[in-house]
PDB file of C-alpha atoms in Angstrom:
ATOM      1  CA  MET A   1      89.453 -76.803  59.966  1.00 46.00           C
ATOM      2  CA  ALA A   2      91.295 -74.435  57.703  1.00 68.00           C
ATOM      3  CA  ASN A   3      93.603 -75.963  55.182  1.00 80.00           C
ATOM      4  CA  TYR A   4      96.099 -73.580  53.575  1.00 90.00           C
ATOM      5  CA  GLU A   5      97.504 -76.006  51.114  1.00 92.00           C
ATOM      6  CA  GLU A   6      95.495 -74.340  48.338  1.00 91.00           C
ATOM      7  CA  ASN A   7      97.197 -70.994  49.111  1.00 90.00           C
ATOM      8  CA  PHE A   8     100.518 -72.582  48.498  1.00 94.00           C
ATOM      9  CA  THR A   9      99.518 -74.428  45.261  1.00 94.00           C
ATOM     10  CA  LYS A  10      97.592 -71.489  43.816  1.00 93.00           C
ATOM     11  CA  ALA A  11     100.796 -69.424  44.264  1.00 93.00           C
ATOM     12  CA  GLY A  12     102.462 -71.841  41.854  1.00 95.00           C
ATOM     13  CA  PHE A  13     104.325 -74.015  44.385  1.00 96.00           C
ATOM     14  CA  THR A  14     104.151 -77.758  44.575  1.00 95.00           C
ATOM     15  CA  VAL A  15     103.442 -80.035  47.525  1.00 96.00           C
ATOM     16  CA  ILE A  16     105.952 -82.916  47.129  1.00 96.00           C
ATOM     17  CA  LYS A  17     103.953 -85.208  49.339  1.00 96.00           C
ATOM     18  CA  ARG A  18     100.988 -84.893  51.642  1.00 93.00           C
ATOM     19  CA  CYS A  19      99.976 -87.142  54.403  1.00 93.00           C
ATOM     20  CA  THR A  20      96.812 -87.514  56.444  1.00 93.00           C
ATOM     21  CA  LEU A  21      97.354 -88.564  60.069  1.00 91.00           C
ATOM     22  CA  GLU A  22      94.907 -90.877  61.705  1.00 89.00           C
ATOM     23  CA  THR A  23      94.556 -88.778  64.845  1.00 89.00           C
ATOM     24  CA  SER A  24      95.458 -85.255  65.738  1.00 86.00           C
ATOM     25  CA  PRO A  25      98.792 -85.341  67.677  1.00 82.00           C
ATOM     26  CA  ALA A  26      98.714 -84.048  71.243  1.00 77.00           C
ATOM     27  CA  ASN A  27     102.151 -82.317  71.143  1.00 81.00           C
ATOM     28  CA  PRO A  28     105.001 -81.581  68.709  1.00 81.00           C
ATOM     29  CA  ARG A  29     107.025 -84.690  69.798  1.00 84.00           C
ATOM     30  CA  GLU A  30     104.096 -86.995  69.067  1.00 88.00           C
ATOM     31  CA  ARG A  31     103.410 -85.108  65.774  1.00 89.00           C
ATOM     32  CA  ALA A  32     107.050 -85.676  64.756  1.00 90.00           C
ATOM     33  CA  GLU A  33     106.866 -89.385  65.477  1.00 91.00           C
ATOM     34  CA  MET A  34     103.729 -89.812  63.356  1.00 91.00           C
ATOM     35  CA  ILE A  35     105.182 -87.800  60.432  1.00 93.00           C
ATOM     36  CA  VAL A  36     108.546 -89.714  60.486  1.00 93.00           C
ATOM     37  CA  LYS A  37     106.519 -92.923  60.126  1.00 92.00           C
ATOM     38  CA  ALA A  38     104.050 -91.612  57.555  1.00 91.00           C
ATOM     39  CA  LEU A  39     106.540 -89.707  55.286  1.00 93.00           C
ATOM     40  CA  GLY A  40     109.836 -91.369  55.967  1.00 93.00           C
ATOM     41  CA  VAL A  41     111.599 -88.092  56.704  1.00 94.00           C
ATOM     42  CA  GLY A  42     114.131 -87.181  59.381  1.00 93.00           C
ATOM     43  CA  ARG A  43     113.003 -85.298  62.481  1.00 92.00           C
ATOM     44  CA  GLU A  44     115.298 -82.392  61.465  1.00 92.00           C
ATOM     45  CA  GLN A  45     113.016 -81.799  58.449  1.00 95.00           C
ATOM     46  CA  ILE A  46     109.877 -81.306  60.523  1.00 95.00           C
ATOM     47  CA  VAL A  47     109.025 -77.661  61.232  1.00 94.00           C
ATOM     48  CA  LYS A  48     106.879 -76.345  64.030  1.00 92.00           C
ATOM     49  CA  GLY A  49     105.281 -72.953  64.021  1.00 92.00           C
ATOM     50  CA  MET A  50     104.667 -70.664  66.996  1.00 92.00           C
ATOM     51  CA  ALA A  51     102.198 -67.851  67.346  1.00 94.00           C
ATOM     52  CA  LEU A  52     104.011 -64.985  69.021  1.00 95.00           C
ATOM     53  CA  SER A  53     103.225 -61.371  69.863  1.00 94.00           C
ATOM     54  CA  ALA A  54     105.714 -58.549  69.409  1.00 90.00           C
ATOM     55  CA  LYS A  55     104.197 -55.663  71.305  1.00 86.00           C
ATOM     56  CA  GLY A  56     100.794 -56.717  70.134  1.00 85.00           C
ATOM     57  CA  SER A  57     101.763 -57.435  66.540  1.00 93.00           C
ATOM     58  CA  PRO A  58     101.461 -61.009  65.427  1.00 95.00           C
ATOM     59  CA  LEU A  59     104.634 -62.954  64.461  1.00 95.00           C
ATOM     60  CA  THR A  60     105.027 -66.495  63.275  1.00 95.00           C
ATOM     61  CA  ALA A  61     108.278 -68.230  64.391  1.00 93.00           C
ATOM     62  CA  LEU A  62     109.410 -71.336  62.627  1.00 94.00           C
ATOM     63  CA  LEU A  63     111.672 -73.781  64.574  1.00 92.00           C
ATOM     64  CA  PRO A  64     112.926 -77.376  63.986  1.00 91.00           C
ATOM     65  CA  THR A  65     110.450 -79.594  65.787  1.00 89.00           C
ATOM     66  CA  ASP A  66     113.015 -80.660  68.429  1.00 85.00           C
ATOM     67  CA  GLU A  67     113.981 -77.141  69.286  1.00 83.00           C
ATOM     68  CA  ARG A  68     112.752 -75.911  72.696  1.00 81.00           C
ATOM     69  CA  PRO A  69     111.069 -72.559  72.303  1.00 79.00           C
ATOM     70  CA  ASP A  70     113.250 -69.839  73.996  1.00 80.00           C
ATOM     71  CA  LEU A  71     111.411 -66.570  73.649  1.00 87.00           C
ATOM     72  CA  LYS A  72     114.289 -64.611  75.157  1.00 84.00           C
ATOM     73  CA  ALA A  73     116.808 -65.942  72.663  1.00 83.00           C
ATOM     74  CA  ILE A  74     114.399 -65.414  69.715  1.00 86.00           C
ATOM     75  CA  GLY A  75     113.568 -61.918  70.963  1.00 87.00           C
ATOM     76  CA  ARG A  76     117.226 -61.017  71.486  1.00 84.00           C
ATOM     77  CA  VAL A  77     118.097 -62.082  67.927  1.00 84.00           C
ATOM     78  CA  LEU A  78     115.141 -60.148  66.465  1.00 87.00           C
ATOM     79  CA  GLY A  79     115.549 -57.124  68.716  1.00 87.00           C
ATOM     80  CA  LEU A  80     111.981 -57.557  69.880  1.00 89.00           C
ATOM     81  CA  GLU A  81     110.160 -58.188  73.206  1.00 91.00           C
ATOM     82  CA  LEU A  82     108.219 -61.363  72.534  1.00 92.00           C
ATOM     83  CA  GLU A  83     105.498 -63.268  74.300  1.00 93.00           C
ATOM     84  CA  TYR A  84     103.169 -66.094  73.342  1.00 93.00           C
ATOM     85  CA  PHE A  85     100.068 -64.891  71.515  1.00 92.00           C
ATOM     86  CA  PRO A  86      96.875 -65.271  73.665  1.00 92.00           C
ATOM     87  CA  GLN A  87      95.619 -68.708  72.856  1.00 90.00           C
ATOM     88  CA  GLU A  88      91.934 -67.643  72.624  1.00 91.00           C
ATOM     89  CA  GLN A  89      92.851 -65.169  69.799  1.00 92.00           C
ATOM     90  CA  ILE A  90      95.152 -67.416  67.716  1.00 92.00           C
ATOM     91  CA  GLU A  91      92.518 -68.762  65.436  1.00 92.00           C
ATOM     92  CA  THR A  92      91.052 -65.298  64.795  1.00 93.00           C
ATOM     93  CA  ILE A  93      94.395 -63.649  64.036  1.00 94.00           C
ATOM     94  CA  PHE A  94      96.478 -66.500  62.508  1.00 93.00           C
ATOM     95  CA  GLY A  95      93.562 -68.432  60.897  1.00 91.00           C
ATOM     96  CA  CYS A  96      94.203 -71.828  62.461  1.00 88.00           C
ATOM     97  CA  THR A  97      94.032 -73.497  65.808  1.00 86.00           C
ATOM     98  CA  LEU A  98      97.090 -74.042  67.952  1.00 85.00           C
ATOM     99  CA  GLU A  99      97.237 -77.796  67.300  1.00 83.00           C
ATOM    100  CA  ALA A 100      97.188 -77.166  63.577  1.00 86.00           C
ATOM    101  CA  PHE A 101      99.166 -73.951  63.452  1.00 91.00           C
ATOM    102  CA  SER A 102     100.301 -73.305  59.871  1.00 93.00           C
ATOM    103  CA  VAL A 103     102.725 -70.780  58.543  1.00 95.00           C
ATOM    104  CA  LEU A 104     100.940 -70.948  55.214  1.00 94.00           C
ATOM    105  CA  SER A 105      98.350 -68.412  56.464  1.00 92.00           C
ATOM    106  CA  ALA A 106     101.032 -65.767  57.075  1.00 94.00           C
ATOM    107  CA  PRO A 107     101.214 -64.115  53.566  1.00 93.00           C
ATOM    108  CA  GLN A 108      97.438 -63.926  53.273  1.00 90.00           C
ATOM    109  CA  ARG A 109      97.064 -62.379  56.786  1.00 92.00           C
ATOM    110  CA  LYS A 110     100.184 -60.202  56.435  1.00 93.00           C
ATOM    111  CA  ILE A 111     101.868 -61.750  59.432  1.00 94.00           C
ATOM    112  CA  ALA A 112     105.663 -61.362  59.854  1.00 94.00           C
ATOM    113  CA  VAL A 113     107.708 -64.594  59.804  1.00 95.00           C
ATOM    114  CA  ALA A 114     111.001 -65.366  61.544  1.00 93.00           C
ATOM    115  CA  ALA A 115     112.656 -68.716  60.993  1.00 93.00           C
ATOM    116  CA  ASP A 116     115.614 -70.614  62.443  1.00 92.00           C
ATOM    117  CA  GLY A 117     118.166 -70.891  59.665  1.00 90.00           C
ATOM    118  CA  ARG A 118     118.482 -74.626  60.073  1.00 91.00           C
ATOM    119  CA  ILE A 119     115.036 -75.045  58.489  1.00 92.00           C
ATOM    120  CA  PHE A 120     116.259 -73.599  55.125  1.00 92.00           C
ATOM    121  CA  ASP A 121     119.444 -75.744  55.296  1.00 92.00           C
ATOM    122  CA  GLN A 122     117.160 -78.735  54.550  1.00 93.00           C
ATOM    123  CA  GLU A 123     116.138 -79.381  50.925  1.00 95.00           C
ATOM    124  CA  GLN A 124     112.609 -80.416  51.955  1.00 96.00           C
ATOM    125  CA  VAL A 125     110.610 -79.701  55.127  1.00 96.00           C
ATOM    126  CA  VAL A 126     107.332 -80.817  56.569  1.00 96.00           C
ATOM    127  CA  ILE A 127     104.836 -78.138  57.586  1.00 95.00           C
ATOM    128  CA  ALA A 128     101.358 -78.128  58.991  1.00 93.00           C
ATOM    129  CA  SER A 129      98.619 -77.344  56.454  1.00 93.00           C
ATOM    130  CA  GLY A 130      96.224 -75.740  59.003  1.00 91.00           C
ATOM    131  CA  ASP A 131      94.161 -78.936  59.279  1.00 91.00           C
ATOM    132  CA  PRO A 132      95.413 -80.947  62.362  1.00 90.00           C
ATOM    133  CA  LEU A 133      95.348 -84.168  60.374  1.00 92.00           C
ATOM    134  CA  VAL A 134      97.191 -82.966  57.199  1.00 93.00           C
ATOM    135  CA  GLU A 135     100.932 -82.495  56.932  1.00 94.00           C
ATOM    136  CA  LEU A 136     102.807 -81.280  53.811  1.00 96.00           C
ATOM    137  CA  LEU A 137     106.255 -82.068  52.527  1.00 96.00           C
ATOM    138  CA  VAL A 138     107.511 -79.047  50.539  1.00 97.00           C
ATOM    139  CA  ALA A 139     110.794 -77.797  49.146  1.00 96.00           C
ATOM    140  CA  SER A 140     112.309 -75.335  51.673  1.00 95.00           C
ATOM    141  CA  GLU A 141     113.194 -72.837  48.805  1.00 95.00           C
ATOM    142  CA  ASP A 142     109.531 -72.911  47.772  1.00 96.00           C
ATOM    143  CA  LEU A 143     108.413 -72.304  51.329  1.00 96.00           C
ATOM    144  CA  ARG A 144     110.704 -69.320  51.704  1.00 95.00           C
ATOM    145  CA  ALA A 145     109.651 -67.877  48.391  1.00 95.00           C
ATOM    146  CA  PHE A 146     105.968 -68.302  49.276  1.00 96.00           C
ATOM    147  CA  LEU A 147     106.529 -66.535  52.548  1.00 95.00           C
ATOM    148  CA  GLY A 148     108.134 -63.538  50.920  1.00 93.00           C
ATOM    149  CA  GLY A 149     111.738 -64.590  50.284  1.00 91.00           C
ATOM    150  CA  ASP A 150     113.937 -61.931  51.919  1.00 89.00           C
ATOM    151  CA  ALA A 151     111.020 -60.709  54.019  1.00 91.00           C
ATOM    152  CA  VAL A 152     111.521 -63.840  56.167  1.00 92.00           C
ATOM    153  CA  ARG A 153     113.834 -62.958  59.087  1.00 92.00           C
ATOM    154  CA  ILE A 154     116.364 -65.787  59.320  1.00 90.00           C
ATOM    155  CA  VAL A 155     117.863 -66.207  62.763  1.00 87.00           C
ATOM    156  CA  ASP A 156     120.626 -68.324  64.308  1.00 83.00           C
ATOM    157  CA  LEU A 157     119.223 -69.486  67.634  1.00 77.00           C
ATOM    158  CA  GLU A 158     122.269 -71.691  68.439  1.00 72.00           C
ATOM    159  CA  SER A 159     124.567 -68.664  68.371  1.00 68.00           C
ATOM    160  CA  ALA A 160     122.026 -66.517  70.248  1.00 63.00           C
ATOM    161  CA  ARG A 161     121.933 -68.911  73.103  1.00 61.00           C
ATOM    162  CA  GLN A 162     125.706 -68.892  73.315  1.00 61.00           C
ATOM    163  CA  GLY A 163     125.665 -65.050  73.314  1.00 58.00           C
ATOM    164  CA  LYS A 164     127.077 -64.698  69.785  1.00 51.00           C
ATOM    165  CA  ALA A 165     125.701 -62.457  67.104  1.00 49.00           C
ATOM    166  CA  GLY A 166     122.084 -63.323  66.385  1.00 47.00           C
ATOM    167  CA  LEU A 167     121.809 -63.029  62.635  1.00 49.00           C
ATOM    168  CA  ILE A 168     123.205 -65.725  60.365  1.00 53.00           C
ATOM    169  CA  GLU A 169     126.426 -64.794  58.709  1.00 56.00           C
ATOM    170  CA  PRO A 170     126.047 -64.246  54.904  1.00 61.00           C
ATOM    171  CA  ARG A 171     126.964 -67.361  53.029  1.00 65.00           C
ATOM    172  CA  VAL A 172     126.673 -68.827  49.584  1.00 66.00           C
ATOM    173  CA  LEU A 173     123.548 -70.752  48.927  1.00 67.00           C
ATOM    174  CA  LYS A 174     123.808 -74.468  48.232  1.00 68.00           C
ATOM    175  CA  GLY A 175     124.293 -75.004  44.522  1.00 69.00           C
ATOM    176  CA  PHE A 176     125.569 -71.512  43.828  1.00 71.00           C
ATOM    177  CA  ARG A 177     129.191 -70.313  43.318  1.00 72.00           C
ATOM    178  CA  ASP A 178     130.628 -67.212  44.804  1.00 72.00           C
ATOM    179  CA  TYR A 179     133.078 -65.251  42.713  1.00 72.00           C
ATOM    180  CA  LEU A 180     135.463 -63.167  44.812  1.00 74.00           C
ATOM    181  CA  PRO A 181     136.893 -59.920  43.356  1.00 79.00           C
ATOM    182  CA  ASP A 182     140.203 -61.553  42.334  1.00 80.00           C
ATOM    183  CA  GLU A 183     138.271 -63.936  40.017  1.00 82.00           C
ATOM    184  CA  MET A 184     135.321 -61.692  39.121  1.00 82.00           C
ATOM    185  CA  LEU A 185     137.175 -58.591  37.841  1.00 85.00           C
ATOM    186  CA  PRO A 186     139.186 -60.437  35.140  1.00 87.00           C
ATOM    187  CA  ARG A 187     136.095 -62.401  34.270  1.00 86.00           C
ATOM    188  CA  GLN A 188     134.059 -59.185  33.726  1.00 87.00           C
ATOM    189  CA  VAL A 189     136.892 -57.693  31.582  1.00 89.00           C
ATOM    190  CA  MET A 190     136.945 -60.893  29.464  1.00 91.00           C
ATOM    191  CA  ILE A 191     133.125 -60.941  29.056  1.00 89.00           C
ATOM    192  CA  SER A 192     132.943 -57.157  28.146  1.00 90.00           C
ATOM    193  CA  THR A 193     135.751 -57.689  25.563  1.00 92.00           C
ATOM    194  CA  ILE A 194     133.889 -60.610  23.966  1.00 94.00           C
ATOM    195  CA  THR A 195     130.585 -58.598  24.093  1.00 91.00           C
ATOM    196  CA  GLN A 196     132.190 -55.638  22.308  1.00 91.00           C
TER     197      GLN A 196
END
């Protein structure tokens, strides 16, 4: 089986923890239970990947493991007609089998990625490596940077299901401060005065 962990580490990112499962899980729920026991993480930190087709072009969608796939909601948010990628072609196009589907193959294979915003609200997430027995705990910021940063389409599936706007509203990242014009303009004047 393919293991894309090396792609991630060669790009300069660190795997916080890796775990080898005793058996290959039959479904995402069983996979989540095994990972919770093995890594001691919460279910909300476990990410599942989906192989989708947008008018024949491959697309990887990342969802929290407990999220039920809703292609209509995802498609509405992205403005695309989506369907599941033909299972017999997944390994050829995405580089890994369905039971070990890994988003880590996306940059190498130039596959677009869309992700539920809740994934990047977590500090650390668990992703499949491409090997059905190996799971990786990584920093969500590292994962996003590895996948191309702003190239990752972030979607708000909860709002999409409720008929609200599909894209996540802009917000300040955790650990960063937002300076509004009332604060920023005097600050810039002061800094330029000191600089001069």
